[in-house]
Amino acid sequence: MHENKKIEEKVILVGVNEHEGDDAEDSLAELAELVRTAGAVVCGTVIQKLERRHPGTYVGTGKVQEIRELIAYTEATGIVCDDELSPAQMRNLADLLDTKVMDRTLIILDIFAARASTSEGKIQVELAQLRYEMTRLTGYGRSMSRLGGGIGTRGPGEKKLEMDRRLIANRISQLKRELEEVRRHREVTRSRRMRNSQPVAAIVGYTNAGKSTLLNTLTQANVLEMDALFATLDPTTRLLELDKSQKLLLTDTVGFIRKLPHHLIDAFRSTLEEAKYADYLIHVVDASNPQMDKQMYIVYETLHRLEVENKPILTLFNKIDLISEPQHLHDAKADKTLSVSAKSGSGLDEVKKTLSEMLREDKILMERVIPYAQAGILAKIRSAGELISEEYTEDGIFIKAYVPKALYPLAAFGEDDK
């Protein structure tokens, strides 16, 4: 009997500092968290200051030798570079170091593959992986085409690569069709919400800021919570009752991160666009993180890339219970800010109150008598608006209510008067 032991990967992190003021050390610290989340152990870090990354080996040739010696000393099984490597850089480093070479994108894709649980999430991850792999095949194919001589080298090699490209391209096309079906389904769901005038708030923020914890505490959504990057990928929508007359749909979204690969932005666009079609954004910020300001900047930069603009924003400075000394917390882009602890529930009553006020700002106060023949309008007001009072009279039902602007013409004038 032989006991099968899981091989523990030990990696060295490699980064390049190109400009004064670059946060290469902070970026490598985040990369270390990503690597640990993926299941590997960090046994060394290397940072080199360069005017620009070496086109052939990412770092300079002298640094390559230093990394080779560090690999021998630490018995590392691979290296992880903090930026997405070109096919040539990955190939050259693997040849020179005789070890496994990975980059930040590959690590994130690996985590996403492990975390995706729904069919949509799995489709999106596979699509991102195949797009990443396609670029590597293309680079490898060019190198194969330059091989001269040798029986069975260039010819069969090219055929194999062309076959791989074709298979990957076909699979990408199939996945795109499946995602298009998902997108159409989402549009139907959004249209239904719009017809019902049900307001929607998307929870956005940096990964591990506490978005899922907030959703769970507010709505008992039972979403996975972990002190890890990208603990949840698949969006979850739950109904939040703010008070007796107002309700709001809350949608959790995938966390943002610095250097988020374009493969992932494109593949997860249908999920991330939940923020684009939401009425409000709830921006969750980890107030205990020293990189809080940088993380806030990255979130807004990513939202801009997704064309998510001009939304009312409520920023929640979360994990306030982990801050020993009170500090001034400010978000210039937010309409309102609050300090909370999603885990303990501290400040969440104020969150509900503030969301109620924000919803009311988008409604019109209406006082009118609704004829009994049009009493069906009341159901729509109860569902999408805020019915303050109703009184039954000889002429009809006298109501006082806050009504969404989209519903106001129907409620104010009735179907026959429009």
mmCIF file of N, CA and C in Angstrom, residues 159-289:
data_model
loop_
_atom_site.group_PDB
_atom_site.id
_atom_site.type_symbol
_atom_site.label_atom_id
_atom_site.label_comp_id
_atom_site.label_asym_id
_atom_site.label_seq_id
_atom_site.Cartn_x
_atom_site.Cartn_y
_atom_site.Cartn_z
ATOM 1 N N LYS A 159 0.500 21.076 -37.760
ATOM 2 C CA LYS A 159 -0.813 20.449 -37.868
ATOM 3 C C LYS A 159 -1.466 20.304 -36.498
ATOM 4 N N LYS A 160 -0.692 19.894 -35.512
ATOM 5 C CA LYS A 160 -1.216 19.729 -34.154
ATOM 6 C C LYS A 160 -1.685 21.077 -33.596
ATOM 7 N N LEU A 161 -0.879 22.128 -33.832
ATOM 8 C CA LEU A 161 -1.243 23.442 -33.326
ATOM 9 C C LEU A 161 -2.495 23.970 -34.008
ATOM 10 N N GLU A 162 -2.566 23.780 -35.334
ATOM 11 C CA GLU A 162 -3.749 24.226 -36.063
ATOM 12 C C GLU A 162 -4.995 23.486 -35.573
ATOM 13 N N MET A 163 -4.820 22.199 -35.271
ATOM 14 C CA MET A 163 -5.944 21.409 -34.754
ATOM 15 C C MET A 163 -6.379 21.947 -33.392
ATOM 16 N N ASP A 164 -5.389 22.244 -32.535
ATOM 17 C CA ASP A 164 -5.707 22.791 -31.212
ATOM 18 C C ASP A 164 -6.420 24.137 -31.334
ATOM 19 N N ARG A 165 -5.912 24.996 -32.242
ATOM 20 C CA ARG A 165 -6.542 26.299 -32.439
ATOM 21 C C ARG A 165 -7.985 26.143 -32.889
ATOM 22 N N ARG A 166 -8.195 25.231 -33.838
ATOM 23 C CA ARG A 166 -9.530 25.042 -34.375
ATOM 24 C C ARG A 166 -10.488 24.515 -33.299
ATOM 25 N N LEU A 167 -10.011 23.552 -32.510
ATOM 26 C CA LEU A 167 -10.847 22.998 -31.435
ATOM 27 C C LEU A 167 -11.196 24.067 -30.405
ATOM 28 N N ILE A 168 -10.194 24.868 -30.042
ATOM 29 C CA ILE A 168 -10.425 25.926 -29.061
ATOM 30 C C ILE A 168 -11.374 26.983 -29.625
ATOM 31 N N ALA A 169 -11.158 27.366 -30.893
ATOM 32 C CA ALA A 169 -12.021 28.371 -31.524
ATOM 33 C C ALA A 169 -13.472 27.880 -31.583
ATOM 34 N N ASN A 170 -13.659 26.603 -31.909
ATOM 35 C CA ASN A 170 -15.015 26.044 -31.961
ATOM 36 C C ASN A 170 -15.666 26.042 -30.586
ATOM 37 N N ARG A 171 -14.872 25.674 -29.574
ATOM 38 C CA ARG A 171 -15.397 25.635 -28.211
ATOM 39 C C ARG A 171 -15.738 27.052 -27.731
ATOM 40 N N ILE A 172 -14.908 28.041 -28.078
ATOM 41 C CA ILE A 172 -15.175 29.435 -27.703
ATOM 42 C C ILE A 172 -16.481 29.900 -28.338
ATOM 43 N N SER A 173 -16.690 29.546 -29.609
ATOM 44 C CA SER A 173 -17.929 29.927 -30.292
ATOM 45 C C SER A 173 -19.143 29.316 -29.607
ATOM 46 N N GLN A 174 -19.020 28.043 -29.201
ATOM 47 C CA GLN A 174 -20.124 27.368 -28.512
ATOM 48 C C GLN A 174 -20.422 28.036 -27.179
ATOM 49 N N LEU A 175 -19.354 28.367 -26.421
ATOM 50 C CA LEU A 175 -19.544 29.004 -25.114
ATOM 51 C C LEU A 175 -20.154 30.396 -25.259
ATOM 52 N N LYS A 176 -19.769 31.119 -26.313
ATOM 53 C CA LYS A 176 -20.348 32.438 -26.559
ATOM 54 C C LYS A 176 -21.845 32.333 -26.808
ATOM 55 N N ARG A 177 -22.246 31.294 -27.560
ATOM 56 C CA ARG A 177 -23.676 31.093 -27.815
ATOM 57 C C ARG A 177 -24.421 30.801 -26.513
ATOM 58 N N GLU A 178 -23.802 29.981 -25.658
ATOM 59 C CA GLU A 178 -24.430 29.655 -24.376
ATOM 60 C C GLU A 178 -24.535 30.891 -23.484
ATOM 61 N N LEU A 179 -23.484 31.721 -23.498
ATOM 62 C CA LEU A 179 -23.521 32.955 -22.704
ATOM 63 C C LEU A 179 -24.555 33.931 -23.246
ATOM 64 N N GLU A 180 -24.737 33.922 -24.577
ATOM 65 C CA GLU A 180 -25.754 34.783 -25.179
ATOM 66 C C GLU A 180 -27.144 34.384 -24.686
ATOM 67 N N GLU A 181 -27.361 33.078 -24.517
ATOM 68 C CA GLU A 181 -28.624 32.596 -23.960
ATOM 69 C C GLU A 181 -28.797 33.095 -22.521
ATOM 70 N N VAL A 182 -27.693 33.038 -21.760
ATOM 71 C CA VAL A 182 -27.729 33.540 -20.380
ATOM 72 C C VAL A 182 -28.051 35.028 -20.368
ATOM 73 N N ARG A 183 -27.428 35.763 -21.296
ATOM 74 C CA ARG A 183 -27.645 37.212 -21.374
ATOM 75 C C ARG A 183 -29.105 37.526 -21.690
ATOM 76 N N ARG A 184 -29.691 36.764 -22.629
ATOM 77 C CA ARG A 184 -31.098 36.980 -22.969
ATOM 78 C C ARG A 184 -32.007 36.687 -21.776
ATOM 79 N N HIS A 185 -31.649 35.618 -21.037
ATOM 80 C CA HIS A 185 -32.433 35.284 -19.844
ATOM 81 C C HIS A 185 -32.350 36.411 -18.827
ATOM 82 N N ARG A 186 -31.152 36.991 -18.651
ATOM 83 C CA ARG A 186 -30.992 38.100 -17.707
ATOM 84 C C ARG A 186 -31.819 39.304 -18.148
ATOM 85 N N GLU A 187 -31.846 39.556 -19.469
ATOM 86 C CA GLU A 187 -32.609 40.700 -19.964
ATOM 87 C C GLU A 187 -34.105 40.523 -19.706
ATOM 88 N N VAL A 188 -34.587 39.279 -19.841
ATOM 89 C CA VAL A 188 -35.991 38.996 -19.545
ATOM 90 C C VAL A 188 -36.281 39.275 -18.071
ATOM 91 N N THR A 189 -35.348 38.810 -17.201
ATOM 92 C CA THR A 189 -35.514 39.031 -15.755
ATOM 93 C C THR A 189 -35.497 40.521 -15.440
ATOM 94 N N ARG A 190 -34.578 41.263 -16.082
ATOM 95 C CA ARG A 190 -34.497 42.704 -15.838
ATOM 96 C C ARG A 190 -35.766 43.407 -16.319
ATOM 97 N N SER A 191 -36.271 42.984 -17.480
ATOM 98 C CA SER A 191 -37.487 43.593 -18.020
ATOM 99 C C SER A 191 -38.658 43.375 -17.082
ATOM 100 N N ARG A 192 -38.720 42.171 -16.488
ATOM 101 C CA ARG A 192 -39.794 41.865 -15.553
ATOM 102 C C ARG A 192 -39.695 42.772 -14.326
ATOM 103 N N ARG A 193 -38.453 42.973 -13.854
ATOM 104 C CA ARG A 193 -38.263 43.853 -12.697
ATOM 105 C C ARG A 193 -38.686 45.280 -13.024
ATOM 106 N N MET A 194 -38.327 45.716 -14.266
ATOM 107 C CA MET A 194 -38.670 47.084 -14.657
ATOM 108 C C MET A 194 -40.180 47.265 -14.767
ATOM 109 N N ARG A 195 -40.868 46.226 -15.303
ATOM 110 C CA ARG A 195 -42.327 46.301 -15.406
ATOM 111 C C ARG A 195 -42.964 46.384 -14.021
ATOM 112 N N ASN A 196 -42.357 45.670 -13.079
ATOM 113 C CA ASN A 196 -42.864 45.695 -11.702
ATOM 114 C C ASN A 196 -42.358 46.900 -10.916
ATOM 115 N N SER A 197 -41.517 47.710 -11.585
ATOM 116 C CA SER A 197 -40.897 48.890 -10.946
ATOM 117 C C SER A 197 -40.199 48.527 -9.644
ATOM 118 N N GLN A 198 -39.593 47.338 -9.612
ATOM 119 C CA GLN A 198 -38.902 46.900 -8.398
ATOM 120 C C GLN A 198 -37.480 47.457 -8.399
ATOM 121 N N PRO A 199 -37.113 48.341 -7.470
ATOM 122 C CA PRO A 199 -35.757 48.902 -7.455
ATOM 123 C C PRO A 199 -34.706 47.844 -7.142
ATOM 124 N N VAL A 200 -33.536 48.011 -7.753
ATOM 125 C CA VAL A 200 -32.446 47.051 -7.598
ATOM 126 C C VAL A 200 -31.178 47.792 -7.170
ATOM 127 N N ALA A 201 -30.466 47.237 -6.194
ATOM 128 C CA ALA A 201 -29.164 47.769 -5.774
ATOM 129 C C ALA A 201 -28.110 46.690 -5.956
ATOM 130 N N ALA A 202 -27.028 47.024 -6.638
ATOM 131 C CA ALA A 202 -25.921 46.082 -6.837
ATOM 132 C C ALA A 202 -24.851 46.353 -5.790
ATOM 133 N N ILE A 203 -24.412 45.290 -5.118
ATOM 134 C CA ILE A 203 -23.337 45.408 -4.134
ATOM 135 C C ILE A 203 -22.015 45.209 -4.864
ATOM 136 N N VAL A 204 -21.180 46.234 -4.862
ATOM 137 C CA VAL A 204 -19.885 46.166 -5.537
ATOM 138 C C VAL A 204 -18.778 46.444 -4.539
ATOM 139 N N GLY A 205 -17.555 46.109 -4.918
ATOM 140 C CA GLY A 205 -16.432 46.379 -4.034
ATOM 141 C C GLY A 205 -15.245 45.504 -4.347
ATOM 142 N N TYR A 206 -14.159 45.777 -3.685
ATOM 143 C CA TYR A 206 -12.936 45.008 -3.853
ATOM 144 C C TYR A 206 -13.150 43.610 -3.285
ATOM 145 N N THR A 207 -12.453 42.652 -3.836
ATOM 146 C CA THR A 207 -12.608 41.288 -3.340
ATOM 147 C C THR A 207 -12.235 41.210 -1.859
ATOM 148 N N ASN A 208 -13.011 40.431 -1.118
ATOM 149 C CA ASN A 208 -12.810 40.225 0.318
ATOM 150 C C ASN A 208 -13.110 41.471 1.157
ATOM 151 N N ALA A 209 -13.942 42.370 0.613
ATOM 152 C CA ALA A 209 -14.327 43.564 1.385
ATOM 153 C C ALA A 209 -15.490 43.283 2.322
ATOM 154 N N GLY A 210 -16.216 42.170 2.078
ATOM 155 C CA GLY A 210 -17.329 41.806 2.950
ATOM 156 C C GLY A 210 -18.689 41.917 2.277
ATOM 157 N N LYS A 211 -18.725 41.837 0.943
ATOM 158 C CA LYS A 211 -19.991 41.973 0.210
ATOM 159 C C LYS A 211 -20.958 40.835 0.529
ATOM 160 N N SER A 212 -20.459 39.602 0.497
ATOM 161 C CA SER A 212 -21.327 38.447 0.763
ATOM 162 C C SER A 212 -21.819 38.446 2.209
ATOM 163 N N THR A 213 -20.948 38.854 3.122
ATOM 164 C CA THR A 213 -21.346 38.939 4.536
ATOM 165 C C THR A 213 -22.466 39.958 4.704
ATOM 166 N N LEU A 214 -22.354 41.081 4.007
ATOM 167 C CA LEU A 214 -23.398 42.107 4.072
ATOM 168 C C LEU A 214 -24.724 41.549 3.552
ATOM 169 N N LEU A 215 -24.683 40.868 2.397
ATOM 170 C CA LEU A 215 -25.902 40.299 1.833
ATOM 171 C C LEU A 215 -26.520 39.277 2.781
ATOM 172 N N ASN A 216 -25.677 38.436 3.378
ATOM 173 C CA ASN A 216 -26.176 37.419 4.316
ATOM 174 C C ASN A 216 -26.824 38.043 5.551
ATOM 175 N N THR A 217 -26.163 39.040 6.114
ATOM 176 C CA THR A 217 -26.664 39.649 7.353
ATOM 177 C C THR A 217 -27.970 40.404 7.115
ATOM 178 N N LEU A 218 -28.066 41.061 5.965
ATOM 179 C CA LEU A 218 -29.270 41.840 5.673
ATOM 180 C C LEU A 218 -30.455 40.969 5.266
ATOM 181 N N THR A 219 -30.169 39.876 4.514
ATOM 182 C CA THR A 219 -31.273 39.113 3.907
ATOM 183 C C THR A 219 -31.270 37.626 4.251
ATOM 184 N N GLN A 220 -30.294 37.166 5.084
ATOM 185 C CA GLN A 220 -30.174 35.733 5.386
ATOM 186 C C GLN A 220 -30.066 34.931 4.088
ATOM 187 N N ALA A 221 -29.199 35.398 3.171
ATOM 188 C CA ALA A 221 -29.082 34.792 1.839
ATOM 189 C C ALA A 221 -28.339 33.461 1.859
ATOM 190 N N ASN A 222 -27.577 33.199 2.931
ATOM 191 C CA ASN A 222 -26.821 31.947 3.048
ATOM 192 C C ASN A 222 -25.786 31.784 1.939
ATOM 193 N N VAL A 223 -25.131 32.900 1.573
ATOM 194 C CA VAL A 223 -24.065 32.877 0.573
ATOM 195 C C VAL A 223 -22.752 32.553 1.278
ATOM 196 N N LEU A 224 -21.860 31.817 0.608
ATOM 197 C CA LEU A 224 -20.575 31.435 1.196
ATOM 198 C C LEU A 224 -19.787 32.662 1.632
ATOM 199 N N GLU A 225 -19.277 32.611 2.873
ATOM 200 C CA GLU A 225 -18.414 33.676 3.395
ATOM 201 C C GLU A 225 -17.062 33.069 3.760
ATOM 202 N N MET A 226 -15.997 33.664 3.265
ATOM 203 C CA MET A 226 -14.647 33.204 3.598
ATOM 204 C C MET A 226 -13.710 34.390 3.660
ATOM 205 N N ASP A 227 -12.709 34.300 4.511
ATOM 206 C CA ASP A 227 -11.666 35.322 4.539
ATOM 207 C C ASP A 227 -10.646 34.956 3.464
ATOM 208 N N ALA A 228 -11.087 35.072 2.215
ATOM 209 C CA ALA A 228 -10.255 34.687 1.074
ATOM 210 C C ALA A 228 -10.674 35.504 -0.133
ATOM 211 N N LEU A 229 -9.751 35.653 -1.083
ATOM 212 C CA LEU A 229 -10.055 36.394 -2.294
ATOM 213 C C LEU A 229 -10.991 35.574 -3.182
ATOM 214 N N PHE A 230 -11.954 36.246 -3.784
ATOM 215 C CA PHE A 230 -12.915 35.615 -4.700
ATOM 216 C C PHE A 230 -13.619 34.414 -4.070
ATOM 217 N N ALA A 231 -14.109 34.584 -2.844
ATOM 218 C CA ALA A 231 -14.811 33.473 -2.188
ATOM 219 C C ALA A 231 -16.077 33.107 -2.952
ATOM 220 N N THR A 232 -16.742 34.117 -3.529
ATOM 221 C CA THR A 232 -17.943 33.837 -4.320
ATOM 222 C C THR A 232 -17.819 34.511 -5.678
ATOM 223 N N LEU A 233 -18.263 33.802 -6.717
ATOM 224 C CA LEU A 233 -18.218 34.337 -8.079
ATOM 225 C C LEU A 233 -19.604 34.585 -8.643
ATOM 226 N N ASP A 234 -20.514 33.691 -8.349
ATOM 227 C CA ASP A 234 -21.822 33.730 -8.979
ATOM 228 C C ASP A 234 -22.730 34.735 -8.279
ATOM 229 N N PRO A 235 -23.401 35.597 -9.053
ATOM 230 C CA PRO A 235 -24.252 36.624 -8.443
ATOM 231 C C PRO A 235 -25.461 36.021 -7.746
ATOM 232 N N THR A 236 -25.827 36.625 -6.628
ATOM 233 C CA THR A 236 -27.000 36.193 -5.864
ATOM 234 C C THR A 236 -27.892 37.401 -5.638
ATOM 235 N N THR A 237 -29.184 37.239 -5.897
ATOM 236 C CA THR A 237 -30.141 38.336 -5.713
ATOM 237 C C THR A 237 -31.153 37.941 -4.638
ATOM 238 N N ARG A 238 -31.365 38.823 -3.674
ATOM 239 C CA ARG A 238 -32.318 38.579 -2.593
ATOM 240 C C ARG A 238 -33.151 39.841 -2.341
ATOM 241 N N LEU A 239 -34.353 39.629 -1.828
ATOM 242 C CA LEU A 239 -35.247 40.748 -1.515
ATOM 243 C C LEU A 239 -34.965 41.252 -0.103
ATOM 244 N N LEU A 240 -34.817 42.563 0.025
ATOM 245 C CA LEU A 240 -34.580 43.199 1.322
ATOM 246 C C LEU A 240 -35.779 44.080 1.666
ATOM 247 N N GLU A 241 -36.405 43.801 2.791
ATOM 248 C CA GLU A 241 -37.512 44.638 3.271
ATOM 249 C C GLU A 241 -36.929 45.762 4.125
ATOM 250 N N LEU A 242 -37.045 46.984 3.608
ATOM 251 C CA LEU A 242 -36.471 48.130 4.306
ATOM 252 C C LEU A 242 -37.376 48.586 5.452
ATOM 253 N N ASP A 243 -38.677 48.594 5.190
ATOM 254 C CA ASP A 243 -39.664 48.902 6.222
ATOM 255 C C ASP A 243 -40.977 48.262 5.781
ATOM 256 N N LYS A 244 -42.095 48.653 6.398
ATOM 257 C CA LYS A 244 -43.371 48.002 6.101
ATOM 258 C C LYS A 244 -43.828 48.236 4.662
ATOM 259 N N SER A 245 -43.354 49.326 4.042
ATOM 260 C CA SER A 245 -43.881 49.681 2.725
ATOM 261 C C SER A 245 -42.838 49.707 1.613
ATOM 262 N N GLN A 246 -41.558 49.528 1.937
ATOM 263 C CA GLN A 246 -40.530 49.620 0.900
ATOM 264 C C GLN A 246 -39.664 48.359 0.858
ATOM 265 N N LYS A 247 -39.426 47.906 -0.380
ATOM 266 C CA LYS A 247 -38.586 46.728 -0.603
ATOM 267 C C LYS A 247 -37.551 47.044 -1.667
ATOM 268 N N LEU A 248 -36.452 46.279 -1.618
ATOM 269 C CA LEU A 248 -35.349 46.504 -2.545
ATOM 270 C C LEU A 248 -34.690 45.169 -2.878
ATOM 271 N N LEU A 249 -34.381 44.959 -4.159
ATOM 272 C CA LEU A 249 -33.643 43.761 -4.551
ATOM 273 C C LEU A 249 -32.151 44.033 -4.427
ATOM 274 N N LEU A 250 -31.437 43.185 -3.695
ATOM 275 C CA LEU A 250 -29.983 43.307 -3.536
ATOM 276 C C LEU A 250 -29.299 42.234 -4.378
ATOM 277 N N THR A 251 -28.316 42.633 -5.193
ATOM 278 C CA THR A 251 -27.564 41.689 -6.019
ATOM 279 C C THR A 251 -26.089 41.773 -5.688
ATOM 280 N N ASP A 252 -25.522 40.654 -5.271
ATOM 281 C CA ASP A 252 -24.085 40.569 -5.006
ATOM 282 C C ASP A 252 -23.352 40.389 -6.334
ATOM 283 N N THR A 253 -22.156 40.955 -6.481
ATOM 284 C CA THR A 253 -21.367 40.805 -7.709
ATOM 285 C C THR A 253 -19.974 40.305 -7.366
ATOM 286 N N VAL A 254 -19.263 39.824 -8.394
ATOM 287 C CA VAL A 254 -17.906 39.332 -8.198
ATOM 288 C C VAL A 254 -16.996 40.482 -7.755
ATOM 289 N N GLY A 255 -16.071 40.199 -6.851
ATOM 290 C CA GLY A 255 -15.178 41.239 -6.340
ATOM 291 C C GLY A 255 -14.180 41.717 -7.381
ATOM 292 N N PHE A 256 -13.781 42.988 -7.280
ATOM 293 C CA PHE A 256 -12.783 43.544 -8.180
ATOM 294 C C PHE A 256 -11.390 43.365 -7.578
ATOM 295 N N ILE A 257 -10.385 43.516 -8.428
ATOM 296 C CA ILE A 257 -9.005 43.369 -7.981
ATOM 297 C C ILE A 257 -8.093 44.135 -8.925
ATOM 298 N N ARG A 258 -6.935 44.550 -8.452
ATOM 299 C CA ARG A 258 -6.002 45.262 -9.331
ATOM 300 C C ARG A 258 -5.509 44.318 -10.430
ATOM 301 N N LYS A 259 -5.216 44.887 -11.586
ATOM 302 C CA LYS A 259 -4.737 44.109 -12.733
ATOM 303 C C LYS A 259 -5.696 42.986 -13.094
ATOM 304 N N LEU A 260 -7.007 43.280 -13.003
ATOM 305 C CA LEU A 260 -8.008 42.285 -13.385
ATOM 306 C C LEU A 260 -7.865 42.023 -14.880
ATOM 307 N N PRO A 261 -7.576 40.787 -15.283
ATOM 308 C CA PRO A 261 -7.290 40.488 -16.684
ATOM 309 C C PRO A 261 -8.471 40.785 -17.602
ATOM 310 N N HIS A 262 -8.155 41.240 -18.829
ATOM 311 C CA HIS A 262 -9.198 41.536 -19.807
ATOM 312 C C HIS A 262 -10.015 40.287 -20.126
ATOM 313 N N HIS A 263 -9.368 39.110 -20.093
ATOM 314 C CA HIS A 263 -10.089 37.855 -20.344
ATOM 315 C C HIS A 263 -11.279 37.738 -19.387
ATOM 316 N N LEU A 264 -11.054 38.140 -18.137
ATOM 317 C CA LEU A 264 -12.096 37.995 -17.127
ATOM 318 C C LEU A 264 -13.151 39.080 -17.251
ATOM 319 N N ILE A 265 -12.726 40.307 -17.573
ATOM 320 C CA ILE A 265 -13.680 41.394 -17.789
ATOM 321 C C ILE A 265 -14.644 41.006 -18.899
ATOM 322 N N ASP A 266 -14.103 40.460 -20.002
ATOM 323 C CA ASP A 266 -14.936 40.080 -21.144
ATOM 324 C C ASP A 266 -15.835 38.894 -20.799
ATOM 325 N N ALA A 267 -15.253 37.862 -20.176
ATOM 326 C CA ALA A 267 -16.017 36.651 -19.891
ATOM 327 C C ALA A 267 -17.092 36.894 -18.842
ATOM 328 N N PHE A 268 -16.790 37.743 -17.846
ATOM 329 C CA PHE A 268 -17.733 37.959 -16.758
ATOM 330 C C PHE A 268 -18.586 39.212 -16.965
ATOM 331 N N ARG A 269 -18.591 39.727 -18.202
ATOM 332 C CA ARG A 269 -19.329 40.953 -18.472
ATOM 333 C C ARG A 269 -20.825 40.808 -18.150
ATOM 334 N N SER A 270 -21.402 39.641 -18.481
ATOM 335 C CA SER A 270 -22.838 39.465 -18.227
ATOM 336 C C SER A 270 -23.150 39.514 -16.739
ATOM 337 N N THR A 271 -22.213 38.997 -15.908
ATOM 338 C CA THR A 271 -22.401 39.052 -14.457
ATOM 339 C C THR A 271 -22.141 40.456 -13.920
ATOM 340 N N LEU A 272 -21.044 41.058 -14.381
ATOM 341 C CA LEU A 272 -20.670 42.374 -13.890
ATOM 342 C C LEU A 272 -21.667 43.445 -14.325
ATOM 343 N N GLU A 273 -22.377 43.193 -15.446
ATOM 344 C CA GLU A 273 -23.327 44.181 -15.925
ATOM 345 C C GLU A 273 -24.556 44.296 -15.021
ATOM 346 N N GLU A 274 -24.666 43.399 -14.029
ATOM 347 C CA GLU A 274 -25.730 43.566 -13.033
ATOM 348 C C GLU A 274 -25.627 44.952 -12.406
ATOM 349 N N ALA A 275 -24.387 45.435 -12.245
ATOM 350 C CA ALA A 275 -24.180 46.775 -11.684
ATOM 351 C C ALA A 275 -24.635 47.847 -12.670
ATOM 352 N N LYS A 276 -24.447 47.567 -13.967
ATOM 353 C CA LYS A 276 -24.812 48.552 -14.999
ATOM 354 C C LYS A 276 -26.308 48.792 -15.039
ATOM 355 N N TYR A 277 -27.091 47.734 -14.819
ATOM 356 C CA TYR A 277 -28.547 47.853 -14.922
ATOM 357 C C TYR A 277 -29.228 48.085 -13.570
ATOM 358 N N ALA A 278 -28.443 48.181 -12.512
ATOM 359 C CA ALA A 278 -29.023 48.434 -11.183
ATOM 360 C C ALA A 278 -29.420 49.905 -11.054
ATOM 361 N N ASP A 279 -30.328 50.166 -10.145
ATOM 362 C CA ASP A 279 -30.749 51.542 -9.886
ATOM 363 C C ASP A 279 -29.802 52.245 -8.913
ATOM 364 N N TYR A 280 -29.207 51.452 -8.015
ATOM 365 C CA TYR A 280 -28.303 52.003 -6.992
ATOM 366 C C TYR A 280 -27.079 51.103 -6.877
ATOM 367 N N LEU A 281 -25.976 51.686 -6.405
ATOM 368 C CA LEU A 281 -24.778 50.913 -6.093
ATOM 369 C C LEU A 281 -24.498 51.020 -4.604
ATOM 370 N N ILE A 282 -24.241 49.856 -3.985
ATOM 371 C CA ILE A 282 -23.771 49.835 -2.601
ATOM 372 C C ILE A 282 -22.302 49.424 -2.656
ATOM 373 N N HIS A 283 -21.427 50.364 -2.403
ATOM 374 C CA HIS A 283 -19.981 50.142 -2.513
ATOM 375 C C HIS A 283 -19.431 49.752 -1.130
ATOM 376 N N VAL A 284 -19.027 48.495 -1.001
ATOM 377 C CA VAL A 284 -18.502 48.003 0.271
ATOM 378 C C VAL A 284 -16.982 48.151 0.276
ATOM 379 N N VAL A 285 -16.472 48.814 1.301
ATOM 380 C CA VAL A 285 -15.035 49.092 1.417
ATOM 381 C C VAL A 285 -14.507 48.478 2.711
ATOM 382 N N ASP A 286 -13.369 47.802 2.627
ATOM 383 C CA ASP A 286 -12.721 47.265 3.828
ATOM 384 C C ASP A 286 -11.952 48.398 4.506
ATOM 385 N N ALA A 287 -12.568 48.998 5.520
ATOM 386 C CA ALA A 287 -11.962 50.157 6.184
ATOM 387 C C ALA A 287 -10.717 49.788 6.972
ATOM 388 N N SER A 288 -10.511 48.495 7.255
ATOM 389 C CA SER A 288 -9.344 48.070 8.039
ATOM 390 C C SER A 288 -8.122 47.810 7.168
ATOM 391 N N ASN A 289 -8.298 47.851 5.844
ATOM 392 C CA ASN A 289 -7.194 47.557 4.942
ATOM 393 C C ASN A 289 -6.349 48.801 4.703
#
